[in-house]
Every structure is written in C-alpha cells, then in structure tokens.
Amino acid sequence: MVFAPATCPRLIVKIGSALLVHPGGAVRRDWLAGIAADIAARIAEGQQVAVVSSGAIALGARRLGLAKGGRASLEDAQAAAAVGQIALSQVWAEVLGHERLTAAQMLVTLDDLEDRRRYLNASATLDRLLSLGVVPVINENDSVATAEIRFGDNDRLAARVAQAAGAAGVVLLSDIDGLYDRNPALPGAEHIAVVERIDSAIEAMADRGSASGMGSGGMVSKIAAAKIACAAGAALAIASGHAERPLAADARHTLFVPERRARARKAWLAGRLTAKGSIVVDAGAARALTQGNSLLAVGATGVRGMFFRGDLVTIEGPAGPLARGLAEYDAADVARLLGTHSEHQAAILDYAPRAALVHRNHMALL
C-alpha cells in the first residue's frame, strides 16, 4: 500500500461484500482476522483507521433464507440489513477485540451526510472516536434507507466518510486490483497505476459490473468515490483484497492523486450527491466561475427542477456540470431573472435583489 503513517495520519478502509462474505453467506473470519491484524499494526505505527464495511445484507439474507442475496426487493434488503448488521458488528467487535482494539458502530444514511448540521455531528463523532484509538466500523443504514435517501454503494460512502473525518487516504479493497483501460476480462486490457486527473477518458474506462453479484458497486461507483475523495484532498487507492493481509501487502493497485485540499465547507458541497435542480449558464459565465466569480443572472440561460433558496443546485455549462452551490433564489425567481442585469432585477422581483444566483462563498467547482 502507498499510505505510510507519516503521510496519512487518518485512513479509511472500505471492504466489499465479496471479500467479507463467502458466496454461501458465511463470514470469511480468518481473512477478517488478518485485516484486524493489519489495522492493529497501522494503529501501533501511529495511524488512525476507520472501516467502511459492507456485508450486512449478504449476512442477513443467508440467515433469513432470502433469494438473490436479499436484493430481490427493497423490503427484503431492509429486513436482511436489520438482521445482518447485528452479526456484522459482532464479528468486527470480536476480531478487533482479539487485537486489543475497541470497535464502534456507526450507521448513516445519505441524509446524515447531505444535511450540514448532521454532517458536522457525524464529523465530530468520528474525530472523537479516532482520537480515542477506537476503530469506527461504518455502514449505510440499509434497514431504513430508501432509494431516495441512500448512497447505494459503500465506495462513495467511504469517500464521504473520509471527507467528514478529515482523512488523507482511502483504500477501497475490492475483488479487482485497480482500474484498467477496458474491462479486464477483455484481451489486451492494461492496468492503470496512477490517475492524476479524473476526466471523461478515465470515466469511460469504468465497467459497471460487480463481479461477485453480492455488492452494489462496480468501477463506476469507485471512480465516483475517487472524485469525491480527491476533491476533498484525500488520495484514494483501489486494491485487491484477495491477499491474506491486503493492507500489509505491496500489491498492484490504482492510486488517484488528490487535488489541493479544499476548504471544509466547499469540500462538503462538492461531495454532496443530491442536487435539487440545476442552473444552465453560457460560456462566458462558465469561464467566470472557473476564475472564482459568483454566478450572476446575466450569464444564466435556463433552470431545471424545483428548488428553493438554500437548496443545493448544479451549475451546468456548455460542456456539462461545472459546479455545485447553494441557490440564493427559488427556482421560479431564477427563471424570472435569466439573462438580466442587476439594475433591472428589483423591478422584476418587486424586492431588492441579492448579489448573485449562487455566491462564490457557497459554491464548489467540480
């Protein structure tokens, strides 16, 4: 692994279902004990480590005898998660306890990290647990999450947890050793060792499949996670977890190089996943935004969706999404102001206009 204690004081390790659970639904306890030993070694060297662990649905489905690994319906998945989460947390407590480490369970939904106040609460809890030498074991609260309020995969959850914890690194342990320029099952597929910048060419390499059939993510979700992590200043590695001690192994992986660390609020904005709508802008406004300016009405050409003042919106330029920010107006008023200069806006609105549609202090470039 590329993360040394001196350069990565806090590390988030995500473990996929296919690594933690046998196809028949039993926990791979010996392998998990190796992970616990790796974590103990990291902590002894000065790192603080949190785990994002999949596996609750797979474990619960086995105990309940549910078809399709508990994913035949939302109700099955919620029931399986409720049963499996107890088993999962117990196993983690046991293997970490064997290494004289204390485990803590944190269950979150998308809303917990999208709402600013709840995000800060989660961040404070993570910070305190890690400072106490505890190993937080985090999972999505699938027993109550619905399609509208769920991450859908633990890759992006791990990236958001890294952001909330102020971690410098994320390792996604998976059933594949990184990104390839095409589906690795195809002849001539080449492994990508380092990604300096995630662009359309990198995104096109992603394959949507989850090889095991147990997980909910594929390479697409891992690329999305890398974008969130890197925007928050954290390096992210995709590595195979098939080794007996994967965190100690010097094995092939793909490293996504982080951008310059963003201010905490802007990193949170960039990482949010549930925009309420979008504002479309022209090329001139797009250039102005990249230079650090606020979004003014004169450069806006369209509005999509129903949102209210304070909601998160995406700003879309001619080449696609370029920023996220908090709207200063309701969607209806944005529509009335499209293309207008500030001196005309009071007459249109019948009240004093604000400085911008989206202020630069409440905006993050993508």
PDB file of N, CA, C and O in Angstrom, residues 155-156 158-160 162-163 167-170 198 223-236 256-259 261 271:
ATOM      1  N   ASP A 155     -18.647   2.497  -1.719  1.00  0.00           N
ATOM      2  CA  ASP A 155     -17.481   3.208  -2.250  1.00  0.00           C
ATOM      3  C   ASP A 155     -17.638   4.701  -2.014  1.00  0.00           C
ATOM      4  O   ASP A 155     -16.755   5.358  -1.460  1.00  0.00           O
ATOM      5  N   ARG A 156     -18.754   5.254  -2.450  1.00  0.00           N
ATOM      6  CA  ARG A 156     -18.982   6.689  -2.252  1.00  0.00           C
ATOM      7  C   ARG A 156     -19.158   7.022  -0.767  1.00  0.00           C
ATOM      8  O   ARG A 156     -18.741   8.098  -0.322  1.00  0.00           O
ATOM      9  N   ALA A 158     -17.552   5.620   1.637  1.00  0.00           N
ATOM     10  CA  ALA A 158     -16.191   5.677   2.181  1.00  0.00           C
ATOM     11  C   ALA A 158     -15.538   7.018   1.876  1.00  0.00           C
ATOM     12  O   ALA A 158     -14.838   7.592   2.724  1.00  0.00           O
ATOM     13  N   ALA A 159     -15.750   7.528   0.671  1.00  0.00           N
ATOM     14  CA  ALA A 159     -15.170   8.821   0.306  1.00  0.00           C
ATOM     15  C   ALA A 159     -15.770   9.945   1.134  1.00  0.00           C
ATOM     16  O   ALA A 159     -15.064  10.860   1.572  1.00  0.00           O
ATOM     17  N   ARG A 160     -17.081   9.882   1.369  1.00  0.00           N
ATOM     18  CA  ARG A 160     -17.726  10.913   2.183  1.00  0.00           C
ATOM     19  C   ARG A 160     -17.293  10.809   3.650  1.00  0.00           C
ATOM     20  O   ARG A 160     -17.135  11.818   4.337  1.00  0.00           O
ATOM     21  N   ALA A 162     -14.365   9.756   4.601  1.00  0.00           N
ATOM     22  CA  ALA A 162     -13.014  10.319   4.612  1.00  0.00           C
ATOM     23  C   ALA A 162     -13.062  11.835   4.702  1.00  0.00           C
ATOM     24  O   ALA A 162     -12.288  12.464   5.439  1.00  0.00           O
ATOM     25  N   GLN A 163     -13.978  12.412   3.967  1.00  0.00           N
ATOM     26  CA  GLN A 163     -14.152  13.861   3.987  1.00  0.00           C
ATOM     27  C   GLN A 163     -14.580  14.329   5.378  1.00  0.00           C
ATOM     28  O   GLN A 163     -14.015  15.275   5.934  1.00  0.00           O
ATOM     29  N   ALA A 167      -9.706  12.604   6.678  1.00  0.00           N
ATOM     30  CA  ALA A 167      -8.689  11.598   6.376  1.00  0.00           C
ATOM     31  C   ALA A 167      -7.885  11.993   5.140  1.00  0.00           C
ATOM     32  O   ALA A 167      -8.409  12.647   4.231  1.00  0.00           O
ATOM     33  N   ALA A 168      -6.635  11.583   5.108  1.00  0.00           N
ATOM     34  CA  ALA A 168      -5.771  11.879   3.967  1.00  0.00           C
ATOM     35  C   ALA A 168      -5.758  10.753   2.938  1.00  0.00           C
ATOM     36  O   ALA A 168      -5.230  10.926   1.844  1.00  0.00           O
ATOM     37  N   GLY A 169      -6.330   9.593   3.288  1.00  0.00           N
ATOM     38  CA  GLY A 169      -6.296   8.476   2.363  1.00  0.00           C
ATOM     39  C   GLY A 169      -7.480   7.546   2.507  1.00  0.00           C
ATOM     40  O   GLY A 169      -8.043   7.404   3.599  1.00  0.00           O
ATOM     41  N   VAL A 170      -7.864   6.935   1.394  1.00  0.00           N
ATOM     42  CA  VAL A 170      -8.939   5.947   1.344  1.00  0.00           C
ATOM     43  C   VAL A 170      -8.419   4.746   0.565  1.00  0.00           C
ATOM     44  O   VAL A 170      -7.821   4.905  -0.504  1.00  0.00           O
ATOM     45  N   ILE A 198      -9.146  12.933 -13.000  1.00  0.00           N
ATOM     46  CA  ILE A 198     -10.295  12.140 -13.448  1.00  0.00           C
ATOM     47  C   ILE A 198     -11.055  12.947 -14.500  1.00  0.00           C
ATOM     48  O   ILE A 198     -11.713  13.943 -14.188  1.00  0.00           O
ATOM     49  N   ILE A 223     -14.947   5.139  -9.302  1.00  0.00           N
ATOM     50  CA  ILE A 223     -14.500   6.393  -9.918  1.00  0.00           C
ATOM     51  C   ILE A 223     -15.225   7.567  -9.272  1.00  0.00           C
ATOM     52  O   ILE A 223     -14.626   8.613  -8.983  1.00  0.00           O
ATOM     53  N   ALA A 224     -16.536   7.411  -9.034  1.00  0.00           N
ATOM     54  CA  ALA A 224     -17.297   8.472  -8.371  1.00  0.00           C
ATOM     55  C   ALA A 224     -16.743   8.741  -6.978  1.00  0.00           C
ATOM     56  O   ALA A 224     -16.632   9.893  -6.544  1.00  0.00           O
ATOM     57  N   ALA A 225     -16.374   7.671  -6.272  1.00  0.00           N
ATOM     58  CA  ALA A 225     -15.780   7.828  -4.947  1.00  0.00           C
ATOM     59  C   ALA A 225     -14.447   8.554  -5.025  1.00  0.00           C
ATOM     60  O   ALA A 225     -14.133   9.415  -4.193  1.00  0.00           O
ATOM     61  N   ALA A 226     -13.656   8.224  -6.034  1.00  0.00           N
ATOM     62  CA  ALA A 226     -12.353   8.874  -6.201  1.00  0.00           C
ATOM     63  C   ALA A 226     -12.514  10.367  -6.447  1.00  0.00           C
ATOM     64  O   ALA A 226     -11.731  11.178  -5.930  1.00  0.00           O
ATOM     65  N   LYS A 227     -13.518  10.745  -7.203  1.00  0.00           N
ATOM     66  CA  LYS A 227     -13.757  12.171  -7.462  1.00  0.00           C
ATOM     67  C   LYS A 227     -14.074  12.909  -6.168  1.00  0.00           C
ATOM     68  O   LYS A 227     -13.578  14.014  -5.924  1.00  0.00           O
ATOM     69  N   ILE A 228     -14.908  12.297  -5.322  1.00  0.00           N
ATOM     70  CA  ILE A 228     -15.267  12.926  -4.047  1.00  0.00           C
ATOM     71  C   ILE A 228     -14.044  13.039  -3.145  1.00  0.00           C
ATOM     72  O   ILE A 228     -13.765  14.088  -2.555  1.00  0.00           O
ATOM     73  N   ALA A 229     -13.294  11.944  -3.022  1.00  0.00           N
ATOM     74  CA  ALA A 229     -12.127  11.930  -2.138  1.00  0.00           C
ATOM     75  C   ALA A 229     -11.069  12.918  -2.600  1.00  0.00           C
ATOM     76  O   ALA A 229     -10.532  13.704  -1.798  1.00  0.00           O
ATOM     77  N   CYS A 230     -10.757  12.878  -3.884  1.00  0.00           N
ATOM     78  CA  CYS A 230      -9.689  13.737  -4.399  1.00  0.00           C
ATOM     79  C   CYS A 230     -10.057  15.211  -4.290  1.00  0.00           C
ATOM     80  O   CYS A 230      -9.193  16.058  -4.006  1.00  0.00           O
ATOM     81  N   ALA A 231     -11.331  15.539  -4.508  1.00  0.00           N
ATOM     82  CA  ALA A 231     -11.765  16.930  -4.369  1.00  0.00           C
ATOM     83  C   ALA A 231     -11.624  17.417  -2.936  1.00  0.00           C
ATOM     84  O   ALA A 231     -11.457  18.614  -2.687  1.00  0.00           O
ATOM     85  N   ALA A 232     -11.686  16.494  -1.976  1.00  0.00           N
ATOM     86  CA  ALA A 232     -11.537  16.844  -0.566  1.00  0.00           C
ATOM     87  C   ALA A 232     -10.078  16.768  -0.107  1.00  0.00           C
ATOM     88  O   ALA A 232      -9.787  16.967   1.069  1.00  0.00           O
ATOM     89  N   GLY A 233      -9.170  16.460  -1.032  1.00  0.00           N
ATOM     90  CA  GLY A 233      -7.754  16.420  -0.694  1.00  0.00           C
ATOM     91  C   GLY A 233      -7.244  15.093  -0.199  1.00  0.00           C
ATOM     92  O   GLY A 233      -6.143  15.009   0.347  1.00  0.00           O
ATOM     93  N   ALA A 234      -8.015  14.028  -0.398  1.00  0.00           N
ATOM     94  CA  ALA A 234      -7.607  12.692   0.055  1.00  0.00           C
ATOM     95  C   ALA A 234      -7.209  11.824  -1.133  1.00  0.00           C
ATOM     96  O   ALA A 234      -7.906  11.807  -2.150  1.00  0.00           O
ATOM     97  N   ALA A 235      -6.103  11.111  -1.000  1.00  0.00           N
ATOM     98  CA  ALA A 235      -5.727  10.123  -2.006  1.00  0.00           C
ATOM     99  C   ALA A 235      -6.648   8.911  -1.878  1.00  0.00           C
ATOM    100  O   ALA A 235      -7.111   8.591  -0.781  1.00  0.00           O
ATOM    101  N   LEU A 236      -6.908   8.250  -2.995  1.00  0.00           N
ATOM    102  CA  LEU A 236      -7.746   7.048  -2.969  1.00  0.00           C
ATOM    103  C   LEU A 236      -7.078   5.964  -3.793  1.00  0.00           C
ATOM    104  O   LEU A 236      -6.632   6.211  -4.919  1.00  0.00           O
ATOM    105  N   PHE A 256      -5.377   7.262  -7.100  1.00  0.00           N
ATOM    106  CA  PHE A 256      -5.938   8.520  -7.588  1.00  0.00           C
ATOM    107  C   PHE A 256      -5.329   9.645  -6.759  1.00  0.00           C
ATOM    108  O   PHE A 256      -5.477   9.682  -5.537  1.00  0.00           O
ATOM    109  N   VAL A 257      -4.638  10.540  -7.428  1.00  0.00           N
ATOM    110  CA  VAL A 257      -3.893  11.607  -6.761  1.00  0.00           C
ATOM    111  C   VAL A 257      -4.848  12.731  -6.370  1.00  0.00           C
ATOM    112  O   VAL A 257      -5.648  13.195  -7.193  1.00  0.00           O
ATOM    113  N   PRO A 258      -4.798  13.191  -5.126  1.00  0.00           N
ATOM    114  CA  PRO A 258      -5.744  14.215  -4.689  1.00  0.00           C
ATOM    115  C   PRO A 258      -5.419  15.594  -5.227  1.00  0.00           C
ATOM    116  O   PRO A 258      -4.268  15.897  -5.567  1.00  0.00           O
ATOM    117  N   GLU A 259      -6.446  16.419  -5.306  1.00  0.00           N
ATOM    118  CA  GLU A 259      -6.271  17.825  -5.618  1.00  0.00           C
ATOM    119  C   GLU A 259      -5.832  18.551  -4.349  1.00  0.00           C
ATOM    120  O   GLU A 259      -5.784  17.970  -3.264  1.00  0.00           O
ATOM    121  N   ARG A 261      -6.200  20.420  -1.125  1.00  0.00           N
ATOM    122  CA  ARG A 261      -7.310  20.275  -0.173  1.00  0.00           C
ATOM    123  C   ARG A 261      -8.197  21.509  -0.177  1.00  0.00           C
ATOM    124  O   ARG A 261      -7.730  22.638  -0.011  1.00  0.00           O
ATOM    125  N   GLY A 271     -18.890  17.266  -2.550  1.00  0.00           N
ATOM    126  CA  GLY A 271     -19.145  15.846  -2.343  1.00  0.00           C
ATOM    127  C   GLY A 271     -20.600  15.468  -2.235  1.00  0.00           C
ATOM    128  O   GLY A 271     -20.938  14.287  -2.269  1.00  0.00           O
TER     129      GLY A 271
END
